[in-house]
PDB file of C-alpha atoms in Angstrom:
ATOM      1  CA  MET A  19     136.620 109.511  97.109  1.00 76.00           C
ATOM      2  CA  LYS A  20     136.741 107.244  93.455  1.00 80.00           C
ATOM      3  CA  PHE A  21     133.412 105.968  91.055  1.00 80.00           C
ATOM      4  CA  ARG A  22     133.603 103.458  88.505  1.00 82.00           C
ATOM      5  CA  LEU A  23     131.133 102.337  86.734  1.00 80.00           C
ATOM      6  CA  ILE A  24     131.459  99.070  84.576  1.00 83.00           C
ATOM      7  CA  ILE A  25     128.320  97.821  82.229  1.00 84.00           C
ATOM      8  CA  ASP A  26     127.743  94.384  81.394  1.00 85.00           C
ATOM      9  CA  LYS A  27     124.599  93.530  79.818  1.00 85.00           C
ATOM     10  CA  GLU A  28     124.989  89.964  81.299  1.00 87.00           C
ATOM     11  CA  LYS A  29     125.778  90.437  85.183  1.00 84.00           C
ATOM     12  CA  GLU A  30     122.572  91.081  87.411  1.00 80.00           C
ATOM     13  CA  GLU A  31     122.466  95.797  87.966  1.00 77.00           C
ATOM     14  CA  GLU A  32     123.691  96.124  91.689  1.00 79.00           C
ATOM     15  CA  VAL A  33     125.022  99.263  93.377  1.00 80.00           C
ATOM     16  CA  VAL A  34     127.843  98.790  95.629  1.00 83.00           C
ATOM     17  CA  ALA A  35     129.397 101.840  97.418  1.00 84.00           C
ATOM     18  CA  THR A  36     132.162 101.347  99.944  1.00 86.00           C
ATOM     19  CA  VAL A  37     132.379 104.142 102.451  1.00 86.00           C
ATOM     20  CA  HIS A  38     133.923 105.242 106.038  1.00 89.00           C
ATOM     21  CA  GLU A  39     130.709 106.267 107.477  1.00 90.00           C
ATOM     22  CA  ARG A  40     126.423 107.532 106.219  1.00 86.00           C
ATOM     23  CA  THR A  41     126.584 110.962 105.346  1.00 87.00           C
ATOM     24  CA  ARG A  42     123.560 112.724 103.605  1.00 83.00           C
ATOM     25  CA  LEU A  43     125.259 111.787 100.127  1.00 85.00           C
ATOM     26  CA  THR A  44     125.179 108.392 100.731  1.00 82.00           C
ATOM     27  CA  ASP A  45     121.326 108.159 102.119  1.00 80.00           C
ATOM     28  CA  GLU A  46     120.808 110.649  98.650  1.00 79.00           C
ATOM     29  CA  ILE A  47     122.426 107.643  96.585  1.00 81.00           C
ATOM     30  CA  GLU A  48     120.148 104.469  98.803  1.00 77.00           C
ATOM     31  CA  GLN A  49     117.074 106.461  97.411  1.00 72.00           C
ATOM     32  CA  LEU A  50     117.862 107.073  93.880  1.00 73.00           C
ATOM     33  CA  VAL A  51     119.086 103.844  93.504  1.00 72.00           C
ATOM     34  CA  ALA A  52     115.286 102.531  95.709  1.00 65.00           C
ATOM     35  CA  ARG A  53     113.993 104.716  93.143  1.00 61.00           C
ATOM     36  CA  GLU A  54     114.534 103.630  90.438  1.00 60.00           C
ATOM     37  CA  GLY A  55     114.811  99.820  91.281  1.00 48.00           C
ATOM     38  CA  ALA A  56     110.908 100.475  92.207  1.00 45.00           C
ATOM     39  CA  ALA A  57     109.205 103.459  91.769  1.00 55.00           C
ATOM     40  CA  ASP A  58     106.255 102.236  93.594  1.00 82.00           C
ATOM     41  CA  GLU A  59     108.655 102.017  96.789  1.00 85.00           C
ATOM     42  CA  ILE A  60     109.961 104.062  99.115  1.00 89.00           C
ATOM     43  CA  VAL A  61     112.494 103.556 101.870  1.00 91.00           C
ATOM     44  CA  GLY A  62     111.570 103.697 105.212  1.00 93.00           C
ATOM     45  CA  TYR A  63     113.747 103.449 108.551  1.00 94.00           C
ATOM     46  CA  ASP A  64     112.222 101.824 112.162  1.00 91.00           C
ATOM     47  CA  GLU A  65     115.623 102.229 114.638  1.00 86.00           C
ATOM     48  CA  ASP A  66     118.021  99.859 112.759  1.00 81.00           C
ATOM     49  CA  VAL A  67     115.665  98.654 110.054  1.00 85.00           C
ATOM     50  CA  ILE A  68     115.220  99.627 106.309  1.00 89.00           C
ATOM     51  CA  LYS A  69     112.148  98.899 105.279  1.00 90.00           C
ATOM     52  CA  LEU A  70     111.248  99.365 101.619  1.00 90.00           C
ATOM     53  CA  LEU A  71     107.258 101.014 102.085  1.00 92.00           C
ATOM     54  CA  SER A  72     104.767 100.142  99.197  1.00 92.00           C
ATOM     55  CA  VAL A  73     103.595 103.584  98.187  1.00 92.00           C
ATOM     56  CA  ASP A  74     100.237 101.952  98.140  1.00 93.00           C
ATOM     57  CA  GLU A  75     100.299 100.603 101.585  1.00 94.00           C
ATOM     58  CA  VAL A  76     101.242 104.678 102.981  1.00 95.00           C
ATOM     59  CA  GLU A  77      98.313 106.249 104.598  1.00 95.00           C
ATOM     60  CA  ALA A  78     100.226 109.504 104.763  1.00 96.00           C
ATOM     61  CA  PHE A  79     103.286 110.927 105.022  1.00 97.00           C
ATOM     62  CA  TYR A  80     103.945 113.839 108.126  1.00 96.00           C
ATOM     63  CA  ILE A  81     106.382 116.322 109.947  1.00 96.00           C
ATOM     64  CA  GLU A  82     106.567 115.183 113.526  1.00 95.00           C
ATOM     65  CA  ASP A  83     109.646 117.463 115.277  1.00 95.00           C
ATOM     66  CA  GLY A  84     111.390 118.406 112.072  1.00 95.00           C
ATOM     67  CA  LYS A  85     111.624 114.728 110.568  1.00 96.00           C
ATOM     68  CA  THR A  86     109.203 113.098 108.112  1.00 96.00           C
ATOM     69  CA  TYR A  87     107.436 110.002 108.914  1.00 97.00           C
ATOM     70  CA  ALA A  88     105.249 107.899 106.828  1.00 96.00           C
ATOM     71  CA  SER A  89     102.583 106.135 108.446  1.00 95.00           C
ATOM     72  CA  TYR A  90     101.907 102.446 107.225  1.00 94.00           C
ATOM     73  CA  THR A  91      99.177 100.396 107.305  1.00 92.00           C
ATOM     74  CA  ASP A  92     100.708  98.217 109.345  1.00 92.00           C
ATOM     75  CA  LYS A  93      99.960 100.370 112.504  1.00 91.00           C
ATOM     76  CA  LYS A  94     103.842 101.493 112.434  1.00 93.00           C
ATOM     77  CA  LYS A  95     105.570 104.810 111.535  1.00 94.00           C
ATOM     78  CA  TYR A  96     108.950 104.820 109.108  1.00 96.00           C
ATOM     79  CA  ARG A  97     111.317 107.768 109.219  1.00 96.00           C
ATOM     80  CA  VAL A  98     111.330 109.149 105.274  1.00 95.00           C
ATOM     81  CA  ARG A  99     114.610 110.935 104.534  1.00 91.00           C
ATOM     82  CA  LEU A 100     112.997 113.220 102.328  1.00 92.00           C
ATOM     83  CA  HIS A 101     110.999 116.165 102.534  1.00 93.00           C
ATOM     84  CA  LEU A 102     107.449 117.330 101.696  1.00 93.00           C
ATOM     85  CA  TYR A 103     108.445 118.853  98.906  1.00 91.00           C
ATOM     86  CA  GLU A 104     109.981 116.073  97.460  1.00 90.00           C
ATOM     87  CA  LEU A 105     107.559 113.133  98.173  1.00 91.00           C
ATOM     88  CA  GLU A 106     104.839 115.762  97.025  1.00 88.00           C
ATOM     89  CA  ALA A 107     106.447 115.988  93.310  1.00 84.00           C
ATOM     90  CA  MET A 108     106.852 112.051  92.903  1.00 86.00           C
ATOM     91  CA  LEU A 109     103.800 110.674  94.839  1.00 89.00           C
ATOM     92  CA  PRO A 110     100.747 109.462  92.404  1.00 87.00           C
ATOM     93  CA  LYS A 111      97.583 111.690  92.137  1.00 87.00           C
ATOM     94  CA  ASN A 112      95.751 109.967  94.866  1.00 89.00           C
ATOM     95  CA  PHE A 113      98.277 111.429  97.221  1.00 92.00           C
ATOM     96  CA  ARG A 114      96.593 115.015  98.224  1.00 92.00           C
ATOM     97  CA  LYS A 115      98.259 117.755 101.400  1.00 93.00           C
ATOM     98  CA  ILE A 116      95.376 117.946 103.990  1.00 93.00           C
ATOM     99  CA  ASN A 117      97.785 120.384 106.099  1.00 94.00           C
ATOM    100  CA  LYS A 118     101.153 122.102 105.295  1.00 93.00           C
ATOM    101  CA  SER A 119     102.653 119.008 107.129  1.00 95.00           C
ATOM    102  CA  ASN A 120     100.933 116.514 105.769  1.00 95.00           C
ATOM    103  CA  ILE A 121     100.299 114.690 102.737  1.00 95.00           C
ATOM    104  CA  ALA A 122      97.448 111.879 102.679  1.00 94.00           C
ATOM    105  CA  ASN A 123      96.664 109.270 100.335  1.00 94.00           C
ATOM    106  CA  MET A 124      92.931 109.972 100.002  1.00 92.00           C
ATOM    107  CA  ASN A 125      92.502 105.945  99.464  1.00 92.00           C
ATOM    108  CA  HIS A 126      92.947 105.066 103.140  1.00 93.00           C
ATOM    109  CA  ILE A 127      91.108 107.945 104.407  1.00 91.00           C
ATOM    110  CA  VAL A 128      87.987 105.981 106.693  1.00 92.00           C
ATOM    111  CA  LYS A 129      86.415 109.098 107.272  1.00 90.00           C
ATOM    112  CA  PHE A 130      86.018 112.404 108.344  1.00 88.00           C
ATOM    113  CA  ARG A 131      85.317 113.603 111.885  1.00 89.00           C
ATOM    114  CA  THR A 132      84.360 117.291 112.660  1.00 87.00           C
ATOM    115  CA  SER A 133      84.314 119.103 116.000  1.00 83.00           C
ATOM    116  CA  LEU A 134      82.448 121.730 117.768  1.00 82.00           C
ATOM    117  CA  ASN A 135      85.158 124.133 116.912  1.00 81.00           C
ATOM    118  CA  GLY A 136      84.776 123.500 113.024  1.00 79.00           C
ATOM    119  CA  ALA A 137      88.062 121.521 112.394  1.00 86.00           C
ATOM    120  CA  VAL A 138      87.907 118.740 110.846  1.00 89.00           C
ATOM    121  CA  ASP A 139      90.588 115.542 111.151  1.00 91.00           C
ATOM    122  CA  ALA A 140      91.055 112.682 108.334  1.00 91.00           C
ATOM    123  CA  LEU A 141      90.787 109.095 110.447  1.00 92.00           C
ATOM    124  CA  PHE A 142      92.679 106.486 108.693  1.00 93.00           C
ATOM    125  CA  GLY A 143      92.362 102.805 108.621  1.00 90.00           C
ATOM    126  CA  SER A 144      95.821 102.474 111.338  1.00 90.00           C
ATOM    127  CA  GLY A 145      93.892 104.754 113.690  1.00 90.00           C
ATOM    128  CA  PHE A 146      95.954 107.365 112.703  1.00 92.00           C
ATOM    129  CA  SER A 147      94.530 110.568 112.333  1.00 92.00           C
ATOM    130  CA  ASP A 148      95.370 114.348 111.728  1.00 93.00           C
ATOM    131  CA  CYS A 149      93.375 117.565 111.243  1.00 92.00           C
ATOM    132  CA  ILE A 150      92.760 119.070 107.905  1.00 92.00           C
ATOM    133  CA  SER A 151      93.130 122.617 107.172  1.00 91.00           C
ATOM    134  CA  ARG A 152      90.533 124.681 106.092  1.00 88.00           C
ATOM    135  CA  ARG A 153      92.382 125.718 103.254  1.00 87.00           C
ATOM    136  CA  CYS A 154      93.006 122.508 101.962  1.00 88.00           C
ATOM    137  CA  PHE A 155      89.512 120.690 102.770  1.00 86.00           C
ATOM    138  CA  ALA A 156      88.109 123.885 100.949  1.00 85.00           C
ATOM    139  CA  GLU A 157      90.007 122.015  98.180  1.00 84.00           C
ATOM    140  CA  LEU A 158      88.601 118.795  99.180  1.00 82.00           C
ATOM    141  CA  LYS A 159      85.834 119.404  99.087  1.00 80.00           C
ATOM    142  CA  ARG A 160      85.414 120.882  95.606  1.00 82.00           C
ATOM    143  CA  ARG A 161      87.882 117.920  94.348  1.00 77.00           C
ATOM    144  CA  TYR A 162      85.193 115.381  95.874  1.00 70.00           C
ATOM    145  CA  SER A 163      82.125 116.724  96.465  1.00 70.00           C
ATOM    146  CA  LEU A 164      82.223 115.935 100.112  1.00 60.00           C
TER     147      LEU A 164
END
């Protein structure tokens, strides 16, 4: 593999990679370039479509079948090729962990729903919902005076 860097202040910046096939390295390069170009956007995948997701429009990041997804305000879910711990480190403060497999955007929680067994669910504007662990709910309660 070759690497070539050309610095020319007169031209628009672009990153072009010619590869034989998509690998984990190409995915990481794509994520890095997308993050550098727009720190408030994350690359999301919906089948064959690649979409830049505005972090403000993401309701939650969650794990399903071992893969990370973003629940988006357009009522779709997008595959994200980052782990939750990587997302947690880069997301703004309005994102809070609500259980071990979900980081929620607190600005998009419409309401909290309790069930008879004491479980608490967070309901989002798109209809997406997930349960809040007792430990995380205690922290949210303390932080937001719920």
